[in-house]
Coordinates of C-alpha atoms in Angstrom, one line a residue:
X1 CA 75.7 241.9 136.5
X2 CA 72.0 241.3 137.2
X3 CA 69.3 241.3 134.6
X4 CA 68.0 244.6 135.8
X5 CA 71.4 246.3 135.6
X6 CA 71.8 244.9 132.1
X7 CA 68.4 246.4 131.2
X8 CA 69.4 249.8 132.5
X9 CA 72.8 249.7 130.8
X10 CA 71.2 248.8 127.5
X11 CA 68.7 251.6 127.7
X12 CA 71.5 254.1 128.5
X13 CA 73.3 252.9 125.4
X14 CA 70.2 253.5 123.3
X15 CA 69.3 249.8 122.9
X16 CA 65.7 249.1 121.9
X17 CA 63.3 247.2 124.1
X18 CA 62.9 244.6 121.3
X19 CA 66.5 243.5 121.8
X20 CA 65.9 242.8 125.4
X21 CA 63.4 239.9 125.0
X22 CA 63.6 236.9 127.4
X23 CA 65.2 234.9 124.6
X24 CA 68.2 237.1 124.8
X25 CA 68.9 235.9 128.3
X26 CA 67.6 232.3 128.1
X27 CA 68.6 231.0 124.7
X28 CA 71.5 228.7 125.8
X29 CA 71.1 225.1 124.8
X30 CA 70.8 222.5 127.6
X31 CA 73.6 220.6 129.2
X32 CA 73.7 216.9 130.1
X33 CA 74.7 215.6 133.5
X34 CA 74.9 211.8 134.0
X35 CA 72.2 210.5 136.3
X36 CA 72.5 206.7 136.3
X37 CA 73.3 203.7 134.2
X38 CA 72.0 200.2 134.3
X39 CA 74.0 197.0 134.8
X40 CA 75.2 195.2 131.7
X41 CA 72.7 192.4 131.5
X42 CA 70.9 194.0 128.6
X43 CA 71.9 192.5 125.2
X44 CA 72.6 195.0 122.4
X45 CA 69.9 197.5 123.5
X46 CA 68.8 199.3 120.4
X47 CA 65.9 201.5 121.6
X48 CA 64.2 202.7 124.7
X49 CA 60.6 203.9 125.1
X50 CA 58.8 205.5 128.1
X51 CA 55.4 204.1 128.9
X52 CA 54.1 207.3 130.4
X53 CA 54.1 206.0 134.0
X54 CA 57.2 204.5 135.6
X55 CA 58.6 202.1 133.1
X56 CA 61.0 202.1 130.2
X57 CA 60.7 199.4 127.5
X58 CA 64.0 198.4 126.0
X59 CA 64.4 196.5 122.7
X60 CA 67.4 194.0 122.9
X61 CA 68.7 192.7 119.6
X62 CA 70.9 190.0 121.2
X63 CA 72.6 188.9 118.0
X64 CA 73.0 190.3 114.5
X65 CA 70.9 193.4 113.6
X66 CA 69.3 191.4 110.7
X67 CA 69.5 188.0 112.3
X68 CA 66.4 185.8 112.2
X69 CA 67.4 183.8 115.3
X70 CA 64.5 184.4 117.7
X71 CA 66.9 185.5 120.4
X72 CA 65.6 189.1 120.6
X73 CA 63.6 190.3 123.6
X74 CA 62.0 193.3 125.3
X75 CA 63.0 194.4 128.9
X76 CA 61.4 196.6 131.4
X77 CA 63.6 199.1 133.3
X78 CA 62.5 201.6 136.0
X79 CA 63.1 205.3 135.8
X80 CA 66.0 205.1 138.2
X81 CA 67.8 202.5 136.1
X82 CA 66.8 199.2 137.8
X83 CA 66.1 196.3 135.4
X84 CA 62.7 195.1 136.6
X85 CA 62.1 192.3 134.0
X86 CA 64.9 191.4 131.7
X87 CA 62.9 189.1 129.5
X88 CA 59.4 190.7 129.7
X89 CA 58.7 189.3 126.3
X90 CA 61.0 187.2 124.1
X91 CA 61.1 185.2 120.9
X92 CA 61.7 188.2 118.6
X93 CA 64.5 188.3 116.0
X94 CA 66.3 191.6 116.2
X95 CA 63.8 194.2 117.7
X96 CA 64.6 197.8 117.2
X97 CA 62.2 200.8 117.1
X98 CA 59.1 200.8 119.3
X99 CA 55.8 202.8 119.5
X100 CA 53.1 202.7 122.1
X101 CA 49.3 203.2 121.7
X102 CA 46.8 202.3 124.3
X103 CA 47.6 198.6 125.2
X104 CA 49.7 197.9 122.2
X105 CA 53.5 198.1 121.9
X106 CA 54.5 198.1 118.2
X107 CA 58.0 196.8 117.6
X108 CA 60.0 196.4 114.3
X109 CA 61.5 193.0 113.9
X110 CA 63.7 192.9 110.8
X111 CA 61.1 192.2 108.1
X112 CA 57.9 192.6 110.1
X113 CA 56.1 194.9 112.5
X114 CA 54.9 193.2 115.7
X115 CA 52.0 194.3 117.9
X116 CA 52.5 193.2 121.5
X117 CA 49.7 193.3 124.1
X118 CA 51.2 195.3 127.1
X119 CA 48.9 193.4 129.5
X120 CA 50.1 190.0 128.6
X121 CA 53.4 190.5 126.8
X122 CA 52.2 188.3 124.0
X123 CA 52.3 189.2 120.2
X124 CA 48.8 189.8 118.9
X125 CA 49.4 190.5 115.3
X126 CA 52.2 191.0 112.7
X127 CA 52.6 192.8 109.4
X128 CA 55.2 191.9 106.9
X129 CA 57.3 194.3 104.8
X130 CA 56.7 194.4 101.1
X131 CA 59.4 193.0 98.8
X132 CA 62.9 191.7 99.5
X133 CA 65.8 192.9 101.7
X134 CA 63.5 194.6 104.2
X135 CA 65.2 196.2 107.3
X136 CA 62.4 197.8 109.3
X137 CA 63.9 200.2 111.8
X138 CA 62.1 202.8 113.8
X139 CA 58.4 203.2 114.8
X140 CA 56.3 206.2 115.7
X141 CA 52.6 206.5 116.5
X142 CA 50.5 209.7 116.3
X143 CA 47.9 210.7 118.8
X144 CA 45.1 209.0 116.8
X145 CA 46.9 205.6 116.7
X146 CA 48.3 205.8 113.1
X147 CA 51.7 204.0 113.0
X148 CA 54.6 204.9 110.8
X149 CA 57.6 202.6 110.2
X150 CA 60.9 203.3 108.5
X151 CA 62.8 200.8 106.3
X152 CA 66.4 202.0 106.3
X153 CA 67.7 199.6 103.7
X154 CA 65.3 200.0 100.8
X155 CA 64.1 203.7 101.3
X156 CA 60.5 203.0 102.4
X157 CA 58.1 204.5 104.9
X158 CA 55.2 202.3 105.9
X159 CA 51.9 203.4 107.4
X160 CA 49.5 201.3 109.5
X161 CA 46.1 203.1 109.8
X162 CA 42.9 201.4 110.9
X163 CA 44.7 198.1 110.6
X164 CA 45.5 198.8 106.9
X165 CA 49.3 198.2 106.2
X166 CA 50.8 200.0 103.2
X167 CA 53.9 201.6 101.8
X168 CA 53.2 205.2 102.4
X169 CA 56.3 206.7 100.6
X170 CA 59.4 205.3 99.0
X171 CA 62.4 206.3 96.9
X172 CA 65.6 208.2 97.0
X173 CA 64.3 211.4 98.7
X174 CA 64.1 209.5 102.0
X175 CA 67.9 208.9 102.0
X176 CA 67.8 205.7 104.0
X177 CA 65.4 206.8 106.8
X178 CA 66.0 205.6 110.4
X179 CA 64.5 207.7 113.2
X180 CA 60.8 208.8 112.8
X181 CA 58.7 210.9 115.1
X182 CA 55.1 211.9 114.6
X183 CA 54.3 215.6 115.4
X184 CA 50.6 216.0 115.6
X185 CA 48.8 214.2 112.8
X186 CA 50.1 216.1 109.8
X187 CA 53.9 216.1 110.2
X188 CA 56.7 213.5 110.6
X189 CA 60.2 214.2 111.6
X190 CA 62.7 211.8 109.8
X191 CA 66.4 211.3 110.4
X192 CA 68.3 209.8 107.5
X193 CA 71.5 207.9 107.5
X194 CA 72.7 208.8 104.1
X195 CA 73.3 212.5 104.7
X196 CA 72.9 212.7 108.5
X197 CA 70.0 215.1 108.2
X198 CA 66.9 215.8 110.2
X199 CA 63.9 216.5 108.0
X200 CA 60.3 217.4 108.3
X201 CA 57.8 215.5 106.2
X202 CA 54.4 217.0 105.4
X203 CA 52.1 214.0 105.5
X204 CA 49.5 215.6 103.2
X205 CA 51.8 216.7 100.4
X206 CA 54.7 214.4 101.1
X207 CA 57.1 217.3 100.8
X208 CA 60.4 217.0 102.7
X209 CA 62.1 219.9 104.3
X210 CA 65.6 219.7 105.8
X211 CA 65.8 221.1 109.3
X212 CA 69.5 220.3 110.2
X213 CA 72.3 218.2 108.9
X214 CA 75.8 216.9 109.7
X215 CA 74.7 214.2 112.2
X216 CA 76.0 211.1 110.3
X217 CA 74.0 208.0 111.4
X218 CA 70.9 209.7 112.7
X219 CA 69.0 207.4 114.9
X220 CA 66.6 208.5 117.7
X221 CA 64.5 211.7 117.5
X222 CA 62.6 212.9 120.6
X223 CA 60.9 216.2 121.4
X224 CA 62.1 218.5 124.1
X225 CA 59.2 220.8 123.6
X226 CA 58.5 224.2 121.9
X227 CA 59.6 222.8 118.6
X228 CA 63.0 221.6 119.9
X229 CA 64.4 218.1 119.5
X230 CA 67.1 215.8 120.8
X231 CA 68.7 213.7 118.1
X232 CA 71.2 210.8 118.4
X233 CA 73.9 209.7 116.0
X234 CA 74.3 205.9 116.4
X235 CA 78.1 206.4 116.3
X236 CA 78.0 208.0 119.8
X237 CA 76.8 211.6 119.6
X238 CA 73.8 213.5 121.0
X239 CA 72.5 216.8 119.5
X240 CA 70.0 219.5 120.4
X241 CA 68.1 220.9 117.5
X242 CA 66.4 224.2 118.2
X243 CA 63.1 225.1 116.5
X244 CA 65.0 227.4 114.1
X245 CA 67.3 224.5 113.0
X246 CA 70.3 225.5 115.2
X247 CA 72.3 222.4 116.0
X248 CA 74.3 222.0 119.3
X249 CA 76.6 219.1 120.2
X250 CA 75.7 217.8 123.6
X251 CA 77.7 214.6 124.0
X252 CA 80.4 212.7 122.1
X253 CA 81.3 209.2 123.3
X254 CA 82.9 207.9 120.0
X255 CA 86.4 207.9 121.5
X256 CA 85.2 205.5 124.2
X257 CA 83.4 203.4 121.6
X258 CA 80.0 204.0 123.2
X259 CA 77.1 204.1 120.8
X260 CA 74.0 206.3 121.1
X261 CA 71.1 204.4 119.5
X262 CA 67.3 205.1 119.6
X263 CA 67.0 207.5 122.6
X264 CA 64.0 208.5 124.8
X265 CA 63.3 211.7 126.7
X266 CA 61.2 211.6 129.9
X267 CA 60.0 215.2 130.1
X268 CA 58.6 215.1 133.6
X269 CA 62.0 214.0 134.9
X270 CA 64.0 216.0 132.3
X271 CA 65.8 212.7 131.7
X272 CA 67.4 211.7 128.4
X273 CA 68.0 207.9 128.2
X274 CA 70.5 206.5 125.8
X275 CA 70.8 202.8 124.7
X276 CA 74.5 202.1 124.2
X277 CA 74.2 199.1 121.9
X278 CA 77.4 197.1 122.2
X279 CA 78.0 198.2 125.8
X280 CA 74.8 196.4 126.9
X281 CA 73.4 199.1 129.1
X282 CA 71.3 202.3 129.3
X283 CA 72.9 205.6 130.4
X284 CA 70.6 208.4 131.5
X285 CA 71.4 212.1 131.6
X286 CA 69.7 214.9 133.5
X287 CA 68.9 217.8 131.1
X288 CA 69.9 221.1 132.7

């Protein structure tokens, strides 16, 4: 039945025009269709970040997640899945989350945040975590260049603003934060690994609000647009979270033992890119 016929039928049945908004017909969550995968020369890829042009940065742990072995590196991969430069920059420990602002790529490296010059591939500056047992994980940068970093092990959220490095928030309410995403300059989306929830943090009041839960080891958070998000569970699941908090399962690769770490969404290509961690490759899905 076409949309027009549905409209007429509803009017004949006495339905109100309010019930026939476009949302009624177009509220289905997206579907994922596999587009490509890289070869397996990557080494424990933990996160992927789009540079806004034609390149994906990939953080490779290449060792233990908290190993201080200097074997970690960053790769460059094209939007069609070709590894262009496997060791674009190296000498890191266990790089994970990344954030980009102008010509700086910010990368977490166990106990420190590293700023890499994207023109040279060289580290320009580092900032050390405060205290012991640090496990810096994800990075996000707002449109003004303020950097936020999660510490999953000791419940801390760091902020780097105007080159001032500080603990912005800490304590149990953070519930072992992993994924972080700046929304404008006044809100931060945070995924925690203790309750598997996606939360919204008001950066002015530091009030946390739960948006959705039941996602276990929440890892990557990326915007789809219009207040919707894609969220990954490191164990091997992908979710779509609508603006109203409705959660939809999109993919589950746990049976195949394929992880889903810190994802990226390339909006202009409608491409969701997933680092598979132990499988040593990226897998990209077309969002339909």
